[in-house]
Amino acid sequence: MIEEVGTTEQGDLVINVGPQHPSTHGVLHLVITLNGETIKKVEPHLGYIHRSIEKMCESLSYRQFIYVTSRMDYLSSHINNHGCALCVEKGMQIEVPARAKVIRVLMDELTRLASHQLWWGAMAMDVGALTPFFHAFREREAINDIMEETCGARLTMNYMVPGGVMADIHPNFQKRVKEFIAFFKTKIDEYDELVTGNIIFKNRMIGVGYLSPESAVSYGCTGPTARGSGVSCDIRKLYPYEVYGQLQFEEVTVTGGDCFARYMVRMQEMRQSLSIIEQLIDNIPEGEFQAKTKAVLKLPKGEFYSRVETARGEFGVYIVSEGATTPYRIKFRSPGFSNLSALDHMARGHKIGDLVAIMGTLDLVIPDIDR
Amino acid sequence: MKKITMLSIENITHSIDVWLNSTFNPTVAVVLESLIVGLSVIGLFALLGLVLVLMERKVSAYMQIRLGPNRVGPGGSLQTVADTLKLAMKEGLTPDGADKFLFNLAPFLVIVVAMLILAPVAFAKGTQIWDINIGVLYITAVSSLSVIGILMAGWASNNKYSLLGAMRSGAQIVSYELSAGMAVLSIVVLTGSLQISSIIYSQQDGWWLFKGHIPAVISFIIFIIAVTAETNRAPFDLAEAESELTAGFHTEYSGMKFALFFLAEYVNIFIVCAIAATLYLGGWMPLHIGHWTGFNLVMDYIPSSLWFIGKTFFLIFVIMWFRWTFPRLRIDQLLNLEWKYLLPLSMVNLLLTTLIAIEGWHF
Amino acid sequence: MIDMFLKKYISEVFGAVRSLLKGMRLTGYYFTHHKEIITQQYPDNKEEMKLPERFRGEVVMLHDEKNEHACTGCTACELACPNGTIKIITKFDVTPEGKKKKALDTFIYHLELCTMCNLCIEACPTDAIKMAQNFEHSVYDRSKLTKKLNKPGSKIREGVE
């Protein structure tokens, strides 16, 4: 699938973008081979923020390793923790009470909204409009305040435990979420007015960075990156977990394959998340928020895999256990790594300005890629 | 009535001129006048830099739902003083392998060009440094020289990023001068003269934006877009696109030389807005409506320098508004916009204006 | 043919200008309405700033008026902590009946290593520790970040097991 572009010819410029750069969303080092202004090859060099998380988890117990995954993809920290908790529960056959399931899904969808809001602001900033970034953070602050009241932290919330959630929701939670829904509904129309309809923005995004559905599947892209090419891969619909099977929402796919299609997928996903939250917020069942488990968790010998849909794609947790209190090997399947591998394919033949737009629509978070 | 007219700038300059000529012999008087003018231009630059940078930061802050600088000085007014102090004390690095002569010359060239363009601009009634009879032509010609400074800066920095940025900027400025020139030409056709003072006096019974109805409005819009591109301002600021190529052609500059580039950009904005105000909105001429003499007399009470400053700063605000709302255009889209849209439109507009001027169909 | 092209050209130009003006209207609205500004002027508003009670600032040990705490020295928190932030030093107290009982000597808490994950608070069987809402932890000397959580001269409350 990857054609070898010949060795650099005379007159080619080799440029380093990053690792310190205002638009690489983290420490990503790209080595770009240019011919004039046209890109011939993009080579990502990773590893600048590799912290050996998977090795560290081998010395932590099954309750302790969950907090580290918040630091991997810090914008969907709840969803990452959720994936780990699901895997442990699968191994130990723990039954999660209904109230905890609904609370988990609510937190997941709020996190997805917050992540997409930040993506929107950062994407607009990369393309050149500096104002939407601040508007996006105003909404994100509202979500962060809600999280702060219930979970205690704003970014790396260690709130999911195997068996349920750490503490019950705050009495103010439902009221604040309802206020937030009403507030955000007016703002999301403003987003469309300010950025989506803008002719300059459309010219920068339409026709740029085409990814065909076959390429998307072959590179392993998941999440909005693949859904923007028409590939249906939403884990919440294909392998429903928690209460997603009983909710009414649509999987958003847009055929088009270019940057604008991926942009529209995320904008519509924000609206879908809002509708899921609306469906659930009044129907939180009563009950326990945490199942009773043993004090020390020991998974039986074997291999367990569970997957969740983060804001970037499919996040998988694979635990190999030898029957001890600490896992033998944990592997995290990060969505950003596969999405990044398609960057070279998408960027060939475009200009540098387009490279920034393409990276913006891939929504990369580098600590997620490097772990 | 008498007291107000005593304070106008025209009277001040006139009285200084009379005093100098009576005390010294004519040659020395001319030399001293040039010295005073030069010093006041430099002072104006410094003041403009201070005010415009602060204005940009405050305007951008309010549009982004936040407060701007509000710690240094009351309401943040001394922020630029602090910034200038910082820039003056910074170490000015020259990169290894850079062409030293060109590297040091580039910022000075850009500033000198900015100063030269100030000459024909009329700040108030009777306050014009040089009322040359080809004023408008002089301005468009001299403003093209700033491209040389930018290309020098990009080349001499010995840096791939700077070179790319300078090349883009050069192409952009040269293309947009065409549209800007044509837009200016339409007003020249309506007025019949290239001299700034006669253009202003011809707007005595109303500004050209209103008198010249449709063609004047179209050419005003084209002019504003073209000068936004000429001064490398967003949405056409690829040359300094911070999120793409670090800082484009002035990546390698630091300290006082960077301060000069920075200052020159803001002064350029002031100058092009002043020209737009002069050509379309009447310069220092108050708002007169045809033959409503009562209304006109009332408008004349407001001093002419205030009219000029008000109009110029309103246009500067509009240009800042553009910067903080729109994303950036790519280089090929930018050139596309110019050659396929702005240039044909401005040519058609010029024809239309000529037709209107000949037939006398304007007010 | 030419008028189809002309119509398309003109409508393109008008559509473009209209979309740009819509965007400008929004930023113009925010420019004129200063009530929408949500900036909190931080060092000046410390009195009005109230953090939620569940906010994870740092771990503190609760002491009542008689300078007594509830920590039995069971080291459940030390075992639950993922990265060795807590170190408990115990000593042996002699009870009135003459038996030896384990009691807390010092509770060392490394604030520089703490990730505020809340696992220690969950693990404590007697609710002796809780999270405080203080987030201003900057110090000039690193050794100030190693804290002893039990106050000097304090001892365990009666009846806590």
Coordinates of C-alpha atoms in Angstrom, one line a residue, chain A residues 120 183-197 267 271, chain C residues 22 26:
Chain A
W120 CA -12.6 22.2 17.6
F183 CA -26.3 26.4 27.6
F184 CA -24.4 24.3 25.1
K185 CA -27.3 24.0 22.7
T186 CA -27.1 27.7 21.9
K187 CA -23.4 27.7 21.7
I188 CA -23.1 24.8 19.2
D189 CA -25.0 26.9 16.7
E190 CA -22.5 29.7 17.2
Y191 CA -19.7 27.2 16.4
D192 CA -21.3 26.6 13.0
E193 CA -21.7 30.3 12.4
L194 CA -18.2 31.2 13.3
V195 CA -16.2 28.4 11.7
T196 CA -18.2 25.8 9.7
G197 CA -20.0 28.1 7.3
M267 CA -19.5 18.2 15.0
R271 CA -24.9 16.7 19.0
Chain C
K22 CA -21.9 36.3 9.8
L26 CA -20.4 37.0 16.2

